[in-house]
XYZ file of N, CA and C in Angstrom:
537
model
N 30.778 52.941 63.625
C 29.816 53.508 64.552
C 29.124 52.416 65.344
N 28.702 51.334 64.680
C 27.991 50.278 65.398
C 28.917 49.518 66.335
N 30.203 49.412 65.974
C 31.147 48.757 66.893
C 31.305 49.559 68.170
N 31.409 50.874 68.025
C 31.537 51.739 69.200
C 30.310 51.617 70.081
N 29.155 51.614 69.445
C 27.911 51.490 70.199
C 27.832 50.144 70.907
N 28.212 49.061 70.206
C 28.186 47.725 70.813
C 29.157 47.651 71.984
N 30.327 48.267 71.835
C 31.299 48.278 72.934
C 30.751 49.036 74.126
N 30.146 50.179 73.857
C 29.574 50.992 74.927
C 28.472 50.229 75.656
N 27.615 49.546 74.908
C 26.534 48.762 75.512
C 27.134 47.638 76.367
N 28.178 46.975 75.866
C 28.818 45.900 76.622
C 29.410 46.401 77.926
N 30.120 47.518 77.877
C 30.724 48.093 79.088
C 29.632 48.509 80.064
N 28.586 49.128 79.556
C 27.485 49.560 80.424
C 26.810 48.360 81.073
N 26.660 47.274 80.332
C 26.027 46.070 80.885
C 26.858 45.488 82.013
N 28.171 45.419 81.809
C 29.058 44.880 82.847
C 28.994 45.761 84.085
N 29.043 47.088 83.875
C 28.976 48.007 85.012
C 27.668 47.844 85.770
N 26.567 47.704 85.048
C 25.266 47.533 85.684
C 25.222 46.244 86.493
N 25.768 45.168 85.931
C 25.800 43.898 86.663
C 26.634 44.016 87.934
N 27.780 44.689 87.817
C 28.628 44.853 88.996
C 27.920 45.669 90.071
N 27.292 46.763 89.677
C 26.594 47.608 90.643
C 25.440 46.845 91.267
N 24.658 46.094 90.456
C 23.541 45.331 91.037
C 24.046 44.286 91.999
N 25.166 43.636 91.657
C 25.718 42.613 92.548
C 26.152 43.214 93.865
N 26.737 44.397 93.799
C 27.183 45.054 95.024
C 25.978 45.454 95.854
N 24.949 46.024 95.221
C 23.778 46.463 95.969
C 22.984 45.281 96.498
N 22.957 44.174 95.763
C 22.207 43.004 96.204
C 22.942 42.267 97.309
N 24.256 42.094 97.133
C 25.012 41.267 98.058
C 25.790 42.069 99.097
N 26.008 43.347 98.866
C 26.790 44.140 99.804
C 25.925 44.717 100.896
N 26.557 45.294 101.886
C 25.804 45.939 102.964
C 25.386 47.328 102.508
N 24.517 47.947 103.246
C 24.081 49.298 102.914
C 25.273 50.238 102.931
N 26.199 50.015 103.859
C 27.370 50.871 103.972
C 28.214 50.775 102.698
N 28.414 49.555 102.170
C 29.246 49.435 100.975
C 28.554 50.051 99.767
N 27.227 50.011 99.721
C 26.500 50.621 98.611
C 26.691 52.126 98.649
N 26.586 52.713 99.814
C 26.757 54.153 99.956
C 28.192 54.530 99.612
N 29.162 53.753 100.112
C 30.552 54.114 99.854
C 30.876 53.959 98.372
N 30.253 53.030 97.684
C 30.478 52.863 96.248
C 29.970 54.086 95.496
N 28.820 54.587 95.905
C 28.261 55.765 95.223
C 29.108 57.005 95.464
N 29.671 57.117 96.662
C 30.448 58.309 97.007
C 31.893 58.234 96.535
N 32.413 57.028 96.299
C 33.810 56.853 95.925
C 33.902 55.943 94.700
N 34.144 56.512 93.533
C 34.195 55.701 92.309
C 35.221 54.572 92.379
N 36.308 54.741 93.080
C 37.327 53.700 93.195
C 36.824 52.477 93.944
N 35.808 52.655 94.777
C 35.261 51.533 95.542
C 34.612 50.510 94.618
N 33.997 50.960 93.540
C 33.387 50.044 92.585
C 34.454 49.139 91.988
N 35.571 49.714 91.605
C 36.664 48.914 91.029
C 37.200 47.939 92.065
N 37.358 48.380 93.325
C 37.852 47.466 94.364
C 36.883 46.311 94.579
N 35.578 46.625 94.624
C 34.580 45.564 94.802
C 34.569 44.626 93.605
N 34.705 45.150 92.400
C 34.734 44.305 91.202
C 35.955 43.399 91.244
N 37.113 43.952 91.637
C 38.326 43.133 91.732
C 38.175 42.052 92.786
N 37.531 42.368 93.880
C 37.319 41.360 94.924
C 36.445 40.236 94.398
N 35.402 40.583 93.650
C 34.532 39.554 93.075
C 35.304 38.692 92.097
N 36.164 39.303 91.276
C 36.945 38.540 90.309
C 37.931 37.621 91.026
N 38.543 38.098 92.085
C 39.476 37.270 92.845
C 38.751 36.085 93.454
N 37.564 36.302 94.013
C 36.794 35.203 94.584
C 36.436 34.180 93.516
N 36.041 34.638 92.337
C 35.685 33.715 91.258
C 36.910 32.920 90.826
N 38.065 33.581 90.770
C 39.290 32.898 90.371
C 39.676 31.836 91.383
N 39.554 32.139 92.665
C 39.959 31.165 93.675
C 39.057 29.936 93.669
N 37.823 30.093 93.220
C 36.918 28.946 93.151
C 37.311 27.980 92.040
N 38.052 28.450 91.043
C 38.426 27.585 89.933
C 39.786 26.932 90.154
N 40.314 26.986 91.351
C 41.635 26.429 91.602
C 41.633 24.918 91.777
N 40.471 24.283 91.657
C 40.426 22.826 91.619
C 41.131 22.400 90.349
N 41.089 21.136 90.027
C 41.795 20.765 88.798
C 41.147 21.426 87.579
N 41.992 21.879 86.672
C 41.499 22.374 85.389
C 41.104 21.136 84.603
N 40.021 21.225 83.855
C 39.536 20.050 83.112
C 39.276 20.446 81.670
N 39.861 19.668 80.758
C 39.764 19.975 79.339
C 39.395 18.737 78.537
N 38.385 18.884 77.681
C 38.002 17.841 76.728
C 38.545 18.257 75.363
N 39.270 17.341 74.728
C 39.816 17.595 73.391
C 39.157 16.634 72.421
N 38.831 17.142 71.258
C 38.007 16.440 70.269
C 38.843 16.191 69.008
N 38.940 14.924 68.597
C 39.586 14.592 67.315
C 38.606 13.751 66.510
N 38.248 14.249 65.321
C 37.293 13.527 64.473
C 37.777 13.401 63.026
N 39.076 13.557 62.814
C 39.645 13.416 61.477
C 40.823 12.450 61.511
N 41.002 11.711 60.427
C 42.127 10.784 60.302
C 43.275 11.539 59.641
N 43.872 12.427 60.420
C 44.946 13.284 59.923
C 46.058 13.321 60.970
N 47.222 12.734 60.664
C 48.324 12.714 61.636
C 48.715 14.110 62.132
N 48.606 15.116 61.279
C 48.951 16.477 61.712
C 48.004 16.951 62.810
N 46.707 16.691 62.662
C 45.719 17.088 63.680
C 45.943 16.280 64.961
N 46.213 14.983 64.805
C 46.464 14.135 65.976
C 47.678 14.634 66.755
N 48.756 14.967 66.040
C 49.954 15.477 66.699
C 49.724 16.857 67.300
N 48.919 17.680 66.647
C 48.579 18.985 67.209
C 47.823 18.808 68.522
N 46.869 17.882 68.546
C 46.119 17.618 69.782
C 47.068 17.164 70.890
N 47.998 16.271 70.564
C 48.952 15.787 71.571
C 49.920 16.892 71.994
N 50.291 17.776 71.070
C 51.119 18.929 71.436
C 50.363 19.833 72.402
N 49.077 20.041 72.137
C 48.251 20.842 73.044
C 48.240 20.228 74.439
N 48.071 18.912 74.501
C 48.076 18.207 75.795
C 49.396 18.466 76.512
N 50.502 18.268 75.814
C 51.830 18.469 76.429
C 51.997 19.883 76.958
N 51.603 20.864 76.146
C 51.747 22.256 76.561
C 50.891 22.585 77.781
N 49.689 22.074 77.808
C 48.777 22.331 78.928
C 49.305 21.682 80.205
N 49.721 20.429 80.098
C 50.261 19.718 81.266
C 51.502 20.438 81.789
N 52.373 20.867 80.886
C 53.589 21.579 81.305
C 53.235 22.911 81.973
N 52.329 23.661 81.377
C 51.945 24.970 81.917
C 51.416 24.855 83.347
N 50.425 23.988 83.545
C 49.840 23.884 84.879
C 50.774 23.184 85.857
N 51.622 22.303 85.355
C 52.625 21.677 86.215
C 53.578 22.720 86.787
N 54.003 23.658 85.942
C 54.894 24.735 86.395
C 54.219 25.631 87.426
N 52.910 25.746 87.355
C 52.159 26.558 88.319
C 51.784 25.771 89.575
N 52.081 24.461 89.558
C 51.722 23.621 90.693
C 50.230 23.339 90.758
N 49.543 23.422 89.614
C 48.100 23.196 89.563
C 47.811 21.901 88.820
N 46.714 21.273 89.206
C 46.326 20.008 88.590
C 45.489 20.254 87.337
N 45.612 19.318 86.395
C 44.812 19.392 85.185
C 44.410 17.975 84.792
N 43.151 17.834 84.381
C 42.639 16.567 83.861
C 42.295 16.802 82.403
N 42.720 15.883 81.539
C 42.446 16.030 80.109
C 41.866 14.726 79.585
N 40.775 14.850 78.840
C 40.197 13.694 78.170
C 40.158 13.992 76.683
N 40.839 13.165 75.911
C 40.856 13.293 74.464
C 39.846 12.298 73.906
N 38.828 12.812 73.237
C 37.723 11.992 72.735
C 37.821 11.896 71.211
N 37.794 10.655 70.695
C 37.848 10.450 69.251
C 36.557 9.807 68.766
N 36.140 10.197 67.569
C 35.012 9.541 66.912
C 35.141 9.749 65.415
N 34.297 9.052 64.659
C 34.380 9.126 63.200
C 35.780 8.737 62.753
N 36.276 9.346 61.677
C 37.614 9.009 61.189
C 38.721 9.251 62.227
N 38.439 10.084 63.218
C 39.415 10.344 64.279
C 39.723 9.117 65.129
N 38.859 8.100 65.057
C 39.101 6.875 65.826
C 40.419 6.217 65.430
N 40.884 6.470 64.204
C 42.164 5.910 63.771
C 43.296 6.305 64.722
N 43.150 7.397 65.410
C 44.156 7.825 66.386
C 44.337 6.776 67.473
N 43.258 6.077 67.827
C 43.294 5.100 68.922
C 43.236 3.657 68.430
N 43.258 3.448 67.124
C 43.261 2.084 66.577
C 44.672 1.522 66.652
N 44.782 0.315 67.146
C 46.096 -0.312 67.278
C 46.718 -0.601 65.918
N 45.886 -0.865 64.915
C 46.408 -1.238 63.600
C 46.662 -0.057 62.666
N 46.153 1.136 62.975
C 46.305 2.260 62.044
C 46.798 3.553 62.684
N 46.965 3.611 63.984
C 47.337 4.861 64.641
C 48.765 5.286 64.293
N 48.914 6.501 63.769
C 50.253 7.004 63.500
C 50.920 7.596 64.752
N 50.174 7.653 65.862
C 50.696 8.293 67.075
C 50.644 7.376 68.296
N 50.492 6.065 68.097
C 50.287 5.178 69.247
C 51.498 5.136 70.178
N 52.717 5.212 69.661
C 53.892 5.218 70.539
C 53.916 6.484 71.396
N 53.559 7.588 70.799
C 53.519 8.851 71.546
C 52.432 8.827 72.615
N 51.273 8.266 72.285
C 50.190 8.146 73.260
C 50.626 7.286 74.435
N 51.303 6.185 74.148
C 51.783 5.293 75.215
C 52.707 6.045 76.162
N 53.678 6.765 75.605
C 54.632 7.518 76.432
C 53.925 8.609 77.242
N 52.992 9.308 76.614
C 52.287 10.389 77.319
C 51.395 9.833 78.421
N 50.761 8.702 78.178
C 49.897 8.086 79.192
C 50.697 7.671 80.410
N 51.895 7.157 80.179
C 52.746 6.742 81.302
C 53.214 7.942 82.114
N 53.468 9.060 81.449
C 53.969 10.258 82.127
C 52.848 11.107 82.741
N 51.635 10.963 82.241
C 50.523 11.823 82.668
C 49.296 10.979 82.992
N 49.170 10.517 84.241
C 48.015 9.679 84.591
C 46.671 10.401 84.522
N 46.678 11.739 84.508
C 45.427 12.509 84.437
C 44.907 12.632 83.009
N 45.574 11.947 82.062
C 45.202 11.990 80.659
C 44.429 10.733 80.293
N 43.239 10.921 79.709
C 42.369 9.813 79.325
C 42.103 9.890 77.828
N 42.056 8.724 77.195
C 41.721 8.644 75.771
C 40.420 7.863 75.630
N 39.410 8.493 75.048
C 38.102 7.852 74.882
C 37.821 7.602 73.405
N 37.415 6.368 73.110
C 37.094 5.958 71.749
C 35.591 5.765 71.626
N 35.018 6.281 70.561
C 33.580 6.169 70.334
C 33.201 4.732 69.991
N 32.336 4.156 70.795
C 31.861 2.796 70.567
C 31.015 2.675 69.314
N 30.214 3.709 69.029
C 29.402 3.693 67.808
C 30.284 3.636 66.566
N 31.325 4.446 66.546
C 32.242 4.456 65.400
C 32.940 3.112 65.274
N 33.397 2.579 66.388
C 34.084 1.281 66.347
C 33.147 0.193 65.799
N 31.912 0.211 66.232
C 30.927 -0.769 65.757
C 30.699 -0.629 64.246
N 30.583 0.598 63.777
C 30.389 0.830 62.344
C 31.616 0.406 61.532
N 32.806 0.681 62.059
C 34.027 0.258 61.362
C 34.135 -1.269 61.327
N 33.712 -1.914 62.404
C 33.721 -3.385 62.458
C 32.810 -3.950 61.366
N 31.621 -3.385 61.218
C 30.692 -3.839 60.171
C 31.272 -3.591 58.779
N 31.810 -2.407 58.566
C 32.345 -2.038 57.254
C 33.541 -2.910 56.865
N 34.446 -3.134 57.819
C 35.669 -3.873 57.517
C 35.512 -5.387 57.693
N 34.408 -5.808 58.310
C 34.150 -7.227 58.498
C 35.115 -7.914 59.447
N 35.632 -7.157 60.389
C 36.544 -7.717 61.396
C 36.540 -6.821 62.637
N 37.028 -7.380 63.746
C 37.109 -6.615 64.984
C 38.134 -5.491 64.821
N 37.825 -4.335 65.355
C 38.728 -3.181 65.287
C 39.508 -3.108 66.593
N 40.822 -3.376 66.531
C 41.635 -3.343 67.754
C 41.965 -1.913 68.172
N 41.852 -1.654 69.460
C 42.205 -0.341 70.002
C 43.479 -0.465 70.827
N 44.208 0.630 70.947
C 45.393 0.636 71.792
C 44.962 0.452 73.247
N 45.869 -0.031 74.063
C 45.511 -0.349 75.459
C 45.144 0.890 76.271
N 45.570 2.059 75.860
C 45.272 3.292 76.597
C 43.844 3.797 76.341
N 43.191 3.258 75.327
C 41.853 3.735 74.968
C 40.784 3.081 75.822
N 39.838 3.886 76.254
C 38.649 3.351 76.906
C 37.485 3.626 75.963
N 36.551 2.711 75.914
C 35.415 2.857 75.003
C 34.282 3.593 75.711
N 33.746 4.569 75.028
C 32.564 5.279 75.479
C 31.478 5.000 74.442
N 30.241 4.906 74.855
C 29.152 4.561 73.937
C 29.143 5.475 72.710
N 29.196 6.780 72.957
C 29.141 7.761 71.868
C 30.127 8.884 72.158
N 31.039 9.132 71.231
C 32.013 10.203 71.419
C 31.366 11.567 71.519
N 30.375 11.822 70.682
C 29.693 13.111 70.691
C 28.974 13.324 72.021
N 28.300 12.292 72.496
C 27.593 12.396 73.776
C 28.602 12.611 74.907
N 29.738 11.924 74.842
C 30.767 12.082 75.885
C 31.251 13.529 75.934
N 31.505 14.130 74.788
C 31.936 15.532 74.754
C 30.871 16.453 75.346
N 29.632 16.186 75.000
C 28.532 16.989 75.519
C 28.446 16.871 77.045
N 28.545 15.644 77.556
C 28.472 15.436 79.006
C 29.615 16.127 79.735
N 30.812 16.049 79.189
C 31.953 16.710 79.823
C 31.738 18.222 79.883
N 31.231 18.791 78.795
C 30.969 20.231 78.790
C 29.867 20.595 79.781
N 28.852 19.756 79.898
C 27.790 20.013 80.867
C 28.305 19.944 82.303
N 29.390 19.203 82.511
C 30.004 19.104 83.840
C 31.025 20.216 84.071
N 31.135 21.158 83.145
C 32.006 22.292 83.327
C 33.387 22.156 82.711
N 33.638 21.111 81.957
C 34.936 20.949 81.305
C 35.061 21.972 80.177
N 36.265 22.496 79.978
C 36.548 23.332 78.830
C 36.664 22.432 77.604
N 36.515 23.017 76.418
C 36.480 22.245 75.191
C 37.486 22.797 74.180
N 38.183 21.899 73.502
C 39.144 22.303 72.483
C 39.046 21.355 71.293
N 38.997 21.936 70.131
C 39.083 21.148 68.896
C 40.273 21.696 68.113
N 41.372 20.944 68.088
C 42.563 21.450 67.388
C 42.375 21.489 65.879
């Protein structure tokens, strides 16, 4: 019963938003025609959806988060990258992807411990829109713990804080994925 009620409230809310948008942004004529012709509401809603879709045709942007030292997760993240690049490539659309590592996930970008460094090298050469960011805080802590400099692969760029970088990307409208 509560699911039905929640669904009904959700549908009613969407309908109310659509009607208010039409009455606020449409002409008096379109408001009258919407009231007299139920199909006009659907046409206006579809037009709004089409306009919103066309605005997102710039490059798709995705931030991917790896924070575990697990080769399976690292390979899953790289598989996600490959699938996304292939999908949008087939559509003729651009995509930018930034893979951010921190904590134990930094091992993905460490030159001495990465189980996927050869794959990262090949993917970086094939996909210039792909960026790998390494958390500077994590690297600094690992340097202190291990008592030596932590080497990163050449494809990695250092960001002050991996968590902050993910937050900033999301604030800039990037989509977020944690495999």
